[in-house]
Short mmCIF file of C-alpha atoms and ligand atoms in Angstrom, two decimals:
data_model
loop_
_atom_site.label_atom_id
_atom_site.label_comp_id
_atom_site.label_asym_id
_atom_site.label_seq_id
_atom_site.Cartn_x
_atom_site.Cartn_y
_atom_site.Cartn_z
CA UNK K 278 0.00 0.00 0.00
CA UNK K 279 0.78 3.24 -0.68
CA UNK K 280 -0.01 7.24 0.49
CA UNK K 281 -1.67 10.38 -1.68
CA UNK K 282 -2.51 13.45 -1.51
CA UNK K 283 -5.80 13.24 -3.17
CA UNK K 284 -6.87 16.76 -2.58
CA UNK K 285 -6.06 19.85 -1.39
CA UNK K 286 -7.67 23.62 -0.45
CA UNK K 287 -6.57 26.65 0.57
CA UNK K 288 -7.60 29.81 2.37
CA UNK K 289 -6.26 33.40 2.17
CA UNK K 290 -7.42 36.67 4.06
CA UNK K 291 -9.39 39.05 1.79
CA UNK K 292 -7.59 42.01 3.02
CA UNK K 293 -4.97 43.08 0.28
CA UNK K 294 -2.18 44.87 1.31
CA UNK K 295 0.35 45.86 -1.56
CA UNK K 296 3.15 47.37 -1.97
CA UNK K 297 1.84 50.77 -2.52
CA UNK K 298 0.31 50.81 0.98
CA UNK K 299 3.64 49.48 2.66
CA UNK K 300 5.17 52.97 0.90
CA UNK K 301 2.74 54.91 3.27
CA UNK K 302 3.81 52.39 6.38
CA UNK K 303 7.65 52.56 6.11
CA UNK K 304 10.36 53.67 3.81
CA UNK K 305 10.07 51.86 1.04
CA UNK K 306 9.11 51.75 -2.41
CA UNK K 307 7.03 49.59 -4.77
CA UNK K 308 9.81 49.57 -7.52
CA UNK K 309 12.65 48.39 -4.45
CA UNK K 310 10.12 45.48 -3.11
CA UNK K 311 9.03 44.06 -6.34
CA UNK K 312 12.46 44.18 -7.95
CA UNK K 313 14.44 42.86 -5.05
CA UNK K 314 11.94 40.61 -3.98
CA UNK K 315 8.97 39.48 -6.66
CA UNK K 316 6.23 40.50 -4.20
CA UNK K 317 3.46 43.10 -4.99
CA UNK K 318 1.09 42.53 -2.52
CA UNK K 319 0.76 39.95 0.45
CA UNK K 320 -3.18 38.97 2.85
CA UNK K 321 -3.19 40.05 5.67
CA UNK K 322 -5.87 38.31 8.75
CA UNK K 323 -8.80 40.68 9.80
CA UNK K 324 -9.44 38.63 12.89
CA UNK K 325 -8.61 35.65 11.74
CA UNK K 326 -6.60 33.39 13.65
CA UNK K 327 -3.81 30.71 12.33
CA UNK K 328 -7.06 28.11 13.52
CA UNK K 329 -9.22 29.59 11.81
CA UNK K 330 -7.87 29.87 8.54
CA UNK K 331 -6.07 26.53 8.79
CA UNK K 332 -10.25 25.54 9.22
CA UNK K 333 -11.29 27.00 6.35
CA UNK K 334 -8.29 24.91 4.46
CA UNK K 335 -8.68 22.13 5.10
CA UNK K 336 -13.14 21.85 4.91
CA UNK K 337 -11.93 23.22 1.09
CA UNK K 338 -9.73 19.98 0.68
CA UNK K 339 -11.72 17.73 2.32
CA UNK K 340 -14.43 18.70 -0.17
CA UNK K 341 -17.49 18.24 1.69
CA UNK K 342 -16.06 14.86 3.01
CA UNK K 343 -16.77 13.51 6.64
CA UNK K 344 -14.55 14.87 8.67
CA UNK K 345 -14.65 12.46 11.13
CA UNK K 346 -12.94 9.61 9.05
CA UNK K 347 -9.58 11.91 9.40
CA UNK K 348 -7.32 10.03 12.26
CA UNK K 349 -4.44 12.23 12.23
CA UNK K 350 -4.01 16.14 11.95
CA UNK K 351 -0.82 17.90 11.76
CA UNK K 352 -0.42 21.54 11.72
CA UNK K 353 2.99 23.17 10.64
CA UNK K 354 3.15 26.98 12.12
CA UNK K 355 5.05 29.03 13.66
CA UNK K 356 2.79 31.17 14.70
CA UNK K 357 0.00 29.37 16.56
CA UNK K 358 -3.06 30.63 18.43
CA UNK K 359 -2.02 29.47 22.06
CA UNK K 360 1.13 27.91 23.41
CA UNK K 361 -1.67 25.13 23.43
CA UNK K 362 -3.79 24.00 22.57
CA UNK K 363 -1.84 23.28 19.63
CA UNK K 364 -3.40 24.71 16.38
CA UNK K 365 -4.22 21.33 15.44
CA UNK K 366 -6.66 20.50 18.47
CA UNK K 367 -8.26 23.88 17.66
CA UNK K 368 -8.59 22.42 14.04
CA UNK K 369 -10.04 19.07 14.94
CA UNK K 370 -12.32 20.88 17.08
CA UNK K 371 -13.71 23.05 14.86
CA UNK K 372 -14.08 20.48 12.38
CA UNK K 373 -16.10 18.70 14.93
CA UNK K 374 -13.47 15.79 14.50
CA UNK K 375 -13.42 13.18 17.73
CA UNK K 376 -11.11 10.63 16.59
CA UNK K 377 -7.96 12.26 15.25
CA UNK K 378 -4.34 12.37 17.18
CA UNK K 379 -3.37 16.22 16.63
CA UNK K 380 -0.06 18.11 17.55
CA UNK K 381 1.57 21.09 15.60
CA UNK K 382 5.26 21.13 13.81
CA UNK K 383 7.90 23.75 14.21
CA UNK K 384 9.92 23.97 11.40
CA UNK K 385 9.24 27.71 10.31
CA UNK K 386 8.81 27.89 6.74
CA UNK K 387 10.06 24.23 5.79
CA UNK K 388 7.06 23.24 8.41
CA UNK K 389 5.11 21.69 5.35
CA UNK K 390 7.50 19.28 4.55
CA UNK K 391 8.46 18.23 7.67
CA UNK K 392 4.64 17.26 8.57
CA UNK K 393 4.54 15.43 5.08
CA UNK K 394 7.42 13.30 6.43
CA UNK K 395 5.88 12.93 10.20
CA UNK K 396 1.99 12.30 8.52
CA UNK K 397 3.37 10.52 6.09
CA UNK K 398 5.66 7.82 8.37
CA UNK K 399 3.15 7.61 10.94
CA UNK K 400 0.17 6.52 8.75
CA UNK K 401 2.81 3.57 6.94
CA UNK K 402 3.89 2.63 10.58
CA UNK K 403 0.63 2.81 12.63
CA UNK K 404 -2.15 1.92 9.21
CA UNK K 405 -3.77 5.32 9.55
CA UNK K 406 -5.95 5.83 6.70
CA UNK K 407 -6.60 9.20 6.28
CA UNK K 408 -4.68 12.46 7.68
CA UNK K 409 -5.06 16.02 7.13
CA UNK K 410 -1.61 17.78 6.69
CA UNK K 411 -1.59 21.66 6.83
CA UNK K 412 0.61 24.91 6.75
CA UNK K 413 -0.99 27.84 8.49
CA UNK K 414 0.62 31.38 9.15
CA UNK K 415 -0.79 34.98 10.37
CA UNK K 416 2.83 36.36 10.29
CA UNK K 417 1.14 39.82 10.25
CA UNK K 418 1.39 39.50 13.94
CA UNK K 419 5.16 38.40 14.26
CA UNK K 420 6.34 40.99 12.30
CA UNK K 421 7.74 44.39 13.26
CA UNK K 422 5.68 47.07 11.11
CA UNK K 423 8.68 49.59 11.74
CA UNK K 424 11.10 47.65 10.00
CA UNK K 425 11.11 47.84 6.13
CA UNK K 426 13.56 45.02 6.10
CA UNK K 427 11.29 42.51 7.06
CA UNK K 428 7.84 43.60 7.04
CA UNK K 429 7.63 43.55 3.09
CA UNK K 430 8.21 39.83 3.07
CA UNK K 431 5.54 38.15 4.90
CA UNK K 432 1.64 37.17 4.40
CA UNK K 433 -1.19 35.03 6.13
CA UNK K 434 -3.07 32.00 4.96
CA UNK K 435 -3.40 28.80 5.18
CA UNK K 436 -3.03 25.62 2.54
CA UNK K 437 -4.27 21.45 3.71
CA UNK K 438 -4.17 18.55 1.91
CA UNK K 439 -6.05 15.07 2.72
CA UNK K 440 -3.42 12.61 2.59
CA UNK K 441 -4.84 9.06 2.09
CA UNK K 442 -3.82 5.30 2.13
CA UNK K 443 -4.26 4.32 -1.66
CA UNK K 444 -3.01 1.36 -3.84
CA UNK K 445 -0.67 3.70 -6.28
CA UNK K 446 2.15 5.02 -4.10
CA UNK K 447 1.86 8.98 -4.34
CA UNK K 448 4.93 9.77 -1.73
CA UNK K 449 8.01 9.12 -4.12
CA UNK K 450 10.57 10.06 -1.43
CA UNK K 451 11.92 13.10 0.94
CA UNK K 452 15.08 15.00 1.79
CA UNK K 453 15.08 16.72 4.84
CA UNK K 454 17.76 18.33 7.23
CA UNK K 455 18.60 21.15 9.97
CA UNK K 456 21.56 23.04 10.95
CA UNK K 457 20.86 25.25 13.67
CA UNK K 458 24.15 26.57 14.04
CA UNK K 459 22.42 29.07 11.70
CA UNK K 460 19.60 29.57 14.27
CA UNK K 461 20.51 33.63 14.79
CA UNK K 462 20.15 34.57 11.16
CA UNK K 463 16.45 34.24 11.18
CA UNK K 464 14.49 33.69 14.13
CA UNK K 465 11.66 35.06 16.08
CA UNK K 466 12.64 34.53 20.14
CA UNK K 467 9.85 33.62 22.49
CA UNK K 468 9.28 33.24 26.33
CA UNK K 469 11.24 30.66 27.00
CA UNK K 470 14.71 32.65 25.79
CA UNK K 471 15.96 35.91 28.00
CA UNK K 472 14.85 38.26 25.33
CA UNK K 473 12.53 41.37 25.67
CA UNK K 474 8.84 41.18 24.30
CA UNK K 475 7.53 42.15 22.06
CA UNK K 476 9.52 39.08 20.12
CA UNK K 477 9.44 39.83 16.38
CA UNK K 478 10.98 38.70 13.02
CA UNK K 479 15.02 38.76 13.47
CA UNK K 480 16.32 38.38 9.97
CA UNK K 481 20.39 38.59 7.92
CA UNK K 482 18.17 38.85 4.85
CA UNK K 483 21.65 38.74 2.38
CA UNK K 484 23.12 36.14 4.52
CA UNK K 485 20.01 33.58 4.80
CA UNK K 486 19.51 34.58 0.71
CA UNK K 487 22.71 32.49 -0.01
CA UNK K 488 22.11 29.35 2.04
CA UNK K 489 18.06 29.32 1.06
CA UNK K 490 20.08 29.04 -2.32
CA UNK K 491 22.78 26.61 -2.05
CA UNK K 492 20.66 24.72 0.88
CA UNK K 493 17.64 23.88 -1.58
CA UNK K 494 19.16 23.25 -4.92
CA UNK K 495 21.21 20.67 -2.53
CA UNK K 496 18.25 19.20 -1.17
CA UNK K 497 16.40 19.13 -4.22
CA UNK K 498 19.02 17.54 -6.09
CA UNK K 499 19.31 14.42 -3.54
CA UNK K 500 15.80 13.80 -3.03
CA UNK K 501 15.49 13.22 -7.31
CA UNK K 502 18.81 11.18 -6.43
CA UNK K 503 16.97 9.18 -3.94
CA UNK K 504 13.99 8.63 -6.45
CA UNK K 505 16.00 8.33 -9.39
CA UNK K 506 14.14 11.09 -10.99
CA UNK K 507 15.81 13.55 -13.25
CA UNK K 508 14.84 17.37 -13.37
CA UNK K 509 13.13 16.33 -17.01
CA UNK K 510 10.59 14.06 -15.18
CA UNK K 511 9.26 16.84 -13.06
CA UNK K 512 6.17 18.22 -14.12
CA UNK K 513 5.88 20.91 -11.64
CA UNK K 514 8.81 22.67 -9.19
CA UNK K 515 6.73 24.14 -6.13
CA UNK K 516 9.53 25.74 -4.10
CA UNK K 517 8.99 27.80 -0.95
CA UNK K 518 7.67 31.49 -1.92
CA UNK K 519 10.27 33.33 -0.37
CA UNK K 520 11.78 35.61 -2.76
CA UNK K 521 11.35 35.04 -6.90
CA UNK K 522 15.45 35.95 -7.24
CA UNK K 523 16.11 33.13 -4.83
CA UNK K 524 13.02 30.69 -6.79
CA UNK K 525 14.92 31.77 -10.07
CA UNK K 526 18.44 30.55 -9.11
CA UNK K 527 17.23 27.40 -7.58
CA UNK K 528 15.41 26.19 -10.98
CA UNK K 529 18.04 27.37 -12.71
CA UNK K 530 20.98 25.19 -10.41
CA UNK K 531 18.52 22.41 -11.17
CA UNK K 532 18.21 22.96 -15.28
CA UNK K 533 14.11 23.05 -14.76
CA UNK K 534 12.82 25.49 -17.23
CA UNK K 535 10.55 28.45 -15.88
CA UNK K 536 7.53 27.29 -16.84
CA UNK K 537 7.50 24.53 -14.90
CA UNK K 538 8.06 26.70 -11.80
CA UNK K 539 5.48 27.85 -9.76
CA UNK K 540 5.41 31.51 -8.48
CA UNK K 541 2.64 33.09 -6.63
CA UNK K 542 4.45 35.08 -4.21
CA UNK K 543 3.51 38.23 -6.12
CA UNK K 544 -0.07 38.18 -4.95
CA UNK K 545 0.86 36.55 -0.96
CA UNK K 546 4.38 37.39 -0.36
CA UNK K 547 5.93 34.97 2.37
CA UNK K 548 3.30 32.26 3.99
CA UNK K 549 6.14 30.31 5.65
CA UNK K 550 4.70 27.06 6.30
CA UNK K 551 1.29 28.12 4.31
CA UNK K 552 3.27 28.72 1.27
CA UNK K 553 3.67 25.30 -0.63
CA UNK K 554 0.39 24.01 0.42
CA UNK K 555 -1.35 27.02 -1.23
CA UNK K 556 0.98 27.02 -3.94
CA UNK K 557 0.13 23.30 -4.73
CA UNK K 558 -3.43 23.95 -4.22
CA UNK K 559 -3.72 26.73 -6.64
CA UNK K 560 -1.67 25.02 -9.14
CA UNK K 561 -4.35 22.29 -9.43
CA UNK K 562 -7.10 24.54 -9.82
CA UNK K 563 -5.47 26.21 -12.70
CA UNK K 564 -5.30 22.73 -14.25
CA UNK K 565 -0.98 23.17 -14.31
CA UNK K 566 -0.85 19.56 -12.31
CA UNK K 567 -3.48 16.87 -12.53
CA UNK K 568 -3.60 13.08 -11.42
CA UNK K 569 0.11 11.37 -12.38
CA UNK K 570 1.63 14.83 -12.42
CA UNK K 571 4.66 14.54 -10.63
CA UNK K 572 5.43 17.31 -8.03
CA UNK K 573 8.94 18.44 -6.53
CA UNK K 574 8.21 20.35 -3.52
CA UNK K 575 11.02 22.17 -1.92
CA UNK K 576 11.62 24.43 0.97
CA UNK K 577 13.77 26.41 3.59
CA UNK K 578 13.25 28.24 6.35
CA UNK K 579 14.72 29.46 10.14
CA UNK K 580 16.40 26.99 11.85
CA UNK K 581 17.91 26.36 9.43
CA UNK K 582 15.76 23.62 8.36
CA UNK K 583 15.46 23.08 4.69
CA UNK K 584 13.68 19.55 2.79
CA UNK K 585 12.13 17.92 -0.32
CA UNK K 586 9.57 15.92 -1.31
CA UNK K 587 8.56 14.55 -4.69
CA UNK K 588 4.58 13.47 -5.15
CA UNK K 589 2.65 11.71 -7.57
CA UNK K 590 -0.73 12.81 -7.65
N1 COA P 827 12.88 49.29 1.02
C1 COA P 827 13.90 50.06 0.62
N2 COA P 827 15.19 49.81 0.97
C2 COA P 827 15.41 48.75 1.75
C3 COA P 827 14.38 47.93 2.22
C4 COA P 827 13.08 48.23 1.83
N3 COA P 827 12.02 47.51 2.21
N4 COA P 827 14.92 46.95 2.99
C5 COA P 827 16.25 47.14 2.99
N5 COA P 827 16.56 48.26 2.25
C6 COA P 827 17.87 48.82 1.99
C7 COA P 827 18.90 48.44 3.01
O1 COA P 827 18.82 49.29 4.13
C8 COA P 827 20.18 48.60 2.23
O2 COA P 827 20.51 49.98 2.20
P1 COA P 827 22.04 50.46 2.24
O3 COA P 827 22.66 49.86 1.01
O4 COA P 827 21.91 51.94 2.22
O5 COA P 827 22.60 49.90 3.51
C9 COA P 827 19.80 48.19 0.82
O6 COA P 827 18.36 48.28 0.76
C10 COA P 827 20.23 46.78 0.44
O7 COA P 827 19.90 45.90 1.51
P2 COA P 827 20.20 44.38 1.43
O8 COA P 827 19.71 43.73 2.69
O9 COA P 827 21.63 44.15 1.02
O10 COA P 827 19.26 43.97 0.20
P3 COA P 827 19.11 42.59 -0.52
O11 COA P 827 19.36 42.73 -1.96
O12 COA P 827 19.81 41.48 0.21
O13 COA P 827 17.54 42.31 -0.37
C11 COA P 827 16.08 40.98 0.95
C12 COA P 827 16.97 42.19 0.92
C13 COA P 827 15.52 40.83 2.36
C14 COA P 827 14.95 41.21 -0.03
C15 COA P 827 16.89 39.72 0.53
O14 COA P 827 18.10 39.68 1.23
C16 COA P 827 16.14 38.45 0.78
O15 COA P 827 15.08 38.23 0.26
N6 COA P 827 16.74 37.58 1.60
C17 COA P 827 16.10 36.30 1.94
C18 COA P 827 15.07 36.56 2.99
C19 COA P 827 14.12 35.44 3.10
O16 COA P 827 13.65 34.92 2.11
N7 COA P 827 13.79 35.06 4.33
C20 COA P 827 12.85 34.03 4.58
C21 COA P 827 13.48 32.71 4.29
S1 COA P 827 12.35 31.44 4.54
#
């Protein structure tokens, strides 16, 4: 027996917040953000919480299905409602769910992939049937609004996908790693460090550019390795949405031509852990992936924590 994703939804915040009205926030300019970066405009919550839009997710992917026949939920954040509950008991709550185990992984913006792996090797070891994976973010909150550095990057929303036991195998294989020896070149402190509140987004933006490079076309290159894929046999690349200049030089390191790269960080800027689930989401609804596609997701994030996965749908 295998594991698939056999659907997927997403959820964004209505509120648009471009470029344009960062320029009236901080010093900054539309021209400097979108060349430097890729990103026009990003969602920002009204209200709602990482929960709730991780809710709204994953009833989109589970398409009207019974939620109760989920047995596992795993929420990648870093920016969770409460300390606890985790996110994902506030999920399986509100989805009225009574059966599922649910925790929350940190991971920061590679959180996606590493609750692919954990969903993923927990259903083949323990013969769960169905899980819901998501990435959910509001890093409107985590973000100082005074610095232009970092407050142009990031957006909120939410992306799930059903994973289910299924005859066709659909997880073709991971990479994942962590140094944290890079831990102080992006990293948002918390109450359990000495560190004065409020804690916010601490970010080497040129520094952690480099590594996001080096670190994913490296990871990207041994998960095909480990698959015995070649870039040709990938129908879509779904990397992290960080920054398109660091999206461009991974496909290029990999020889995967641009349009089989997926970019949507122009409209949402920076999900973190929200960003490949969306991404995959929308790029199924636009019909660029269907069933048998195959999918190399990779990402990077604080930690460092970087990984890959390759899917067939
Ligand atoms: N608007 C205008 N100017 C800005 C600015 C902004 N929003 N942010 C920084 N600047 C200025 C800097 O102060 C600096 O000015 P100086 O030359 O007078 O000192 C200049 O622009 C260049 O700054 P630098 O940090 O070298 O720019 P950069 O080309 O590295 O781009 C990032 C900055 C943040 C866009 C880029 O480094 C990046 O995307 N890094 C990766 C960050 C990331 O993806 N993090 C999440 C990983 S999961």
């Amino acid at each position: 027996m295998g594991i698939k994703i056999v659907s997927t939804g997403s959820y964004v915040p209505d509120r648009v917040l471009t470029n344009f009205d960062l320029e009236k926030i901080v010093d900054t300019s539309d021209e400097w953000i979108t060349t430097r970066t890729g990103i026009r405009e990003r969602r920002i919550s009204e209200g709602e919480t990482t929960s709730d839009m991780a809710t709204e997710a994953s009833l989109k992917a589970l398409k009207g299905k019974n939620p109760d026949e989920i047995e596992l939920i795993v929420v990648a954040t870093a920016t969770p409602d409460a300390f606890f509950p985790s996110t994902a008991c506030k999920v399986q709550s509100k989805l009225e769910n009574r059966k599922a185990v649910a925790f929350d992984i940190s991971a920061a913006c590679t959180g996606f992939i590493y609750a692919l792996y954990t969903a993923d090797s927990i259903m083949r070891s323990k013969g769960i049937k169905k899980a819901l994976v998501i990435g959910a973010e509001r890093f409107s909150k985590i973000v100082n609004w005074k610095d232009r550095t970092t407050c142009i990057l990031f957006g909120d929303g939410a992306g799930a996908v059903v994973l289910k036991e299924s005859e066709e195998e659909g997880i073709l294989g991971f990479d994942l790693g962590a140094d944290g020896s890079f831990g102080n070149l992006l990293y948002v402190p918390s109450v359990g460090s000495n560190e004065e509140y409020p804690f916010y987004v601490r970010m080497r933006g040129n520094e952690v550019f480099k590594v996001a490079v080096r670190t994913m076309v490296e990871s990207a290159k041994r998960v095909l390795e480990k698959t015995s894929l070649s870039p040709k046999d990938i129908d879509l690349l779904i990397p992290h949405q960080a920054n398109v200049r660091i999206i461009n030089a991974v496909a290029e390191r990999l020889g995967i031509e641009a349009s089989k790269v997926f970019v949507n960080l122009d409209r949402y800027g920076n999900t973190s852990a929200a960003s490949i689930p969306i991404a995959l989401d929308e790029a199924l609804r636009k019909g660029l992936v269907r069933e048998g596609s195959t999918v190399l997701m990779v990402a990077f994030g604080g930690g460092f924590t970087w990984g890959s996965c390759v899917v067939r749908l």
